[in-house]
């Protein structure tokens, strides 16, 4: 890993050409060192144009996370958030799961994830300046058994944040995919630490598609959409506002459980009364009509075998007869 890669990317973020010579002078290194740093960026999947006589350039200007701007957007009332912005990490969730002593309300955001994780063992596609990827560590007095419904509660926080930023047509797909026009805008991956009886901690990972190139959006294994095609939102403000709403929802969840958020969740539900396939963790699937969500976040689906309760799995429209 080259420690110059991200400082150089900060310069290239304006979308203009910067010559190898100017960059070498600016960072007081040789042009070969600059070239190595650029090569490293390319290994991270970052496309950089290199034109003889003109220098290096990103395909388009990008905006990178700025810690101070995010803290400003969170607001002084919540100054107790601990925010780290990492240039490059395998996965912000894995990072926080490994830092077991991290303080309550630590948020780790990354410019690049090299091994982003999705639900059900999938990988999560993200690109520099084109995706928001972060994880929040939240500690609970209660044990992990009392956290059923947490993943749905987190979805409510995301919708509230998006609404406050003017995105009024976002919906939830159980348990917590955020959809716009039935396409996935954001995903949530929650991993738990601690005892069943308590105390416990949740690492809440959130990935939002911000401005992905068309070919990347189309390469995702399900219909996907990015925020730029819905509403122009600065990613620093987005992260700050998301954290603000997450802290409100998580505090409420700790006090009252999912029950206090259930009606709101149902208002955002994209699949209410729809006929779907339920994909189960063991690979089986069953068709049924989505009926309701219980007070603990369990999905109720009317199938040919009666009303079934799902605490895990996924809704799919593929294969519905
Ligand atoms: C899903 O819908 O499949 C969940 C996607 C979660 C992606 C985020 S990106 C930040 C955090 N780090 C990860 O490795 N995954 C989550």
Short mmCIF file of N, CA and C and ligand atoms in Angstrom, two decimals, residues 91-93 113 115-119 124 133-135 177 184 187-189 205-207, ligand 1:
data_model
loop_
_atom_site.label_atom_id
_atom_site.label_comp_id
_atom_site.label_asym_id
_atom_site.label_seq_id
_atom_site.Cartn_x
_atom_site.Cartn_y
_atom_site.Cartn_z
N UNK A 91 -13.15 -4.13 5.15
CA UNK A 91 -14.58 -3.93 5.38
C UNK A 91 -14.70 -3.15 6.69
N UNK A 92 -15.51 -2.11 6.69
CA UNK A 92 -15.66 -1.33 7.93
C UNK A 92 -16.32 -2.20 9.01
N UNK A 93 -17.21 -3.13 8.60
CA UNK A 93 -17.82 -4.02 9.61
C UNK A 93 -16.75 -4.91 10.25
N UNK A 113 -13.46 0.18 0.25
CA UNK A 113 -13.49 -1.13 0.92
C UNK A 113 -13.00 -2.16 -0.10
N UNK A 115 -12.98 -5.49 0.51
CA UNK A 115 -13.71 -6.75 0.66
C UNK A 115 -15.04 -6.48 1.38
N UNK A 116 -15.82 -5.57 0.79
CA UNK A 116 -17.09 -5.18 1.41
C UNK A 116 -18.05 -6.37 1.47
N UNK A 117 -18.73 -6.50 2.61
CA UNK A 117 -19.60 -7.66 2.80
C UNK A 117 -21.07 -7.25 2.71
N UNK A 118 -21.86 -8.09 2.05
CA UNK A 118 -23.30 -7.89 2.03
C UNK A 118 -23.97 -8.96 2.88
N UNK A 119 -25.29 -8.95 2.90
CA UNK A 119 -26.01 -10.00 3.65
C UNK A 119 -25.91 -11.31 2.90
N UNK A 124 -20.25 -6.65 -1.27
CA UNK A 124 -20.91 -5.35 -1.47
C UNK A 124 -20.05 -4.51 -2.39
N UNK A 133 -19.75 4.15 2.48
CA UNK A 133 -19.65 2.88 3.22
C UNK A 133 -19.18 3.20 4.64
N UNK A 134 -19.99 2.81 5.61
CA UNK A 134 -19.58 3.07 7.00
C UNK A 134 -20.21 2.04 7.93
N UNK A 135 -19.62 1.92 9.13
CA UNK A 135 -20.19 1.06 10.16
C UNK A 135 -20.22 1.84 11.47
N UNK A 177 -33.55 -3.61 3.33
CA UNK A 177 -33.01 -2.99 2.11
C UNK A 177 -33.76 -1.68 1.87
N UNK A 184 -32.49 -1.20 -5.47
CA UNK A 184 -31.80 -1.05 -4.19
C UNK A 184 -30.89 0.18 -4.18
N UNK A 187 -27.98 -0.78 1.53
CA UNK A 187 -28.10 -2.05 2.24
C UNK A 187 -27.52 -1.92 3.65
N UNK A 188 -27.98 -2.80 4.52
CA UNK A 188 -27.57 -2.76 5.93
C UNK A 188 -27.11 -4.16 6.34
N UNK A 189 -25.97 -4.23 6.97
CA UNK A 189 -25.47 -5.53 7.48
C UNK A 189 -25.15 -5.35 8.97
N UNK A 205 -23.51 -1.89 9.71
CA UNK A 205 -22.83 -1.47 8.49
C UNK A 205 -23.83 -0.98 7.47
N UNK A 206 -23.55 0.15 6.86
CA UNK A 206 -24.46 0.73 5.88
C UNK A 206 -23.70 1.06 4.60
N UNK A 207 -24.25 0.64 3.48
CA UNK A 207 -23.67 1.00 2.19
C UNK A 207 -24.73 1.71 1.37
C1 LIG B 1 -26.71 -5.90 2.02
O1 LIG B 1 -27.70 -5.30 1.64
O2 LIG B 1 -26.37 -6.98 1.52
C2 LIG B 1 -25.88 -5.31 3.12
C3 LIG B 1 -24.82 -4.39 2.58
C4 LIG B 1 -24.00 -3.73 3.66
C5 LIG B 1 -22.79 -3.01 3.08
C6 LIG B 1 -22.08 -2.21 4.12
S1 LIG B 1 -20.84 -1.17 3.40
C7 LIG B 1 -20.22 -0.79 4.99
C8 LIG B 1 -20.27 -2.06 5.79
N1 LIG B 1 -19.06 -2.83 5.59
C9 LIG B 1 -19.29 -3.97 4.94
O3 LIG B 1 -18.42 -4.80 4.63
N2 LIG B 1 -20.59 -4.10 4.69
C10 LIG B 1 -21.36 -2.99 5.20
#
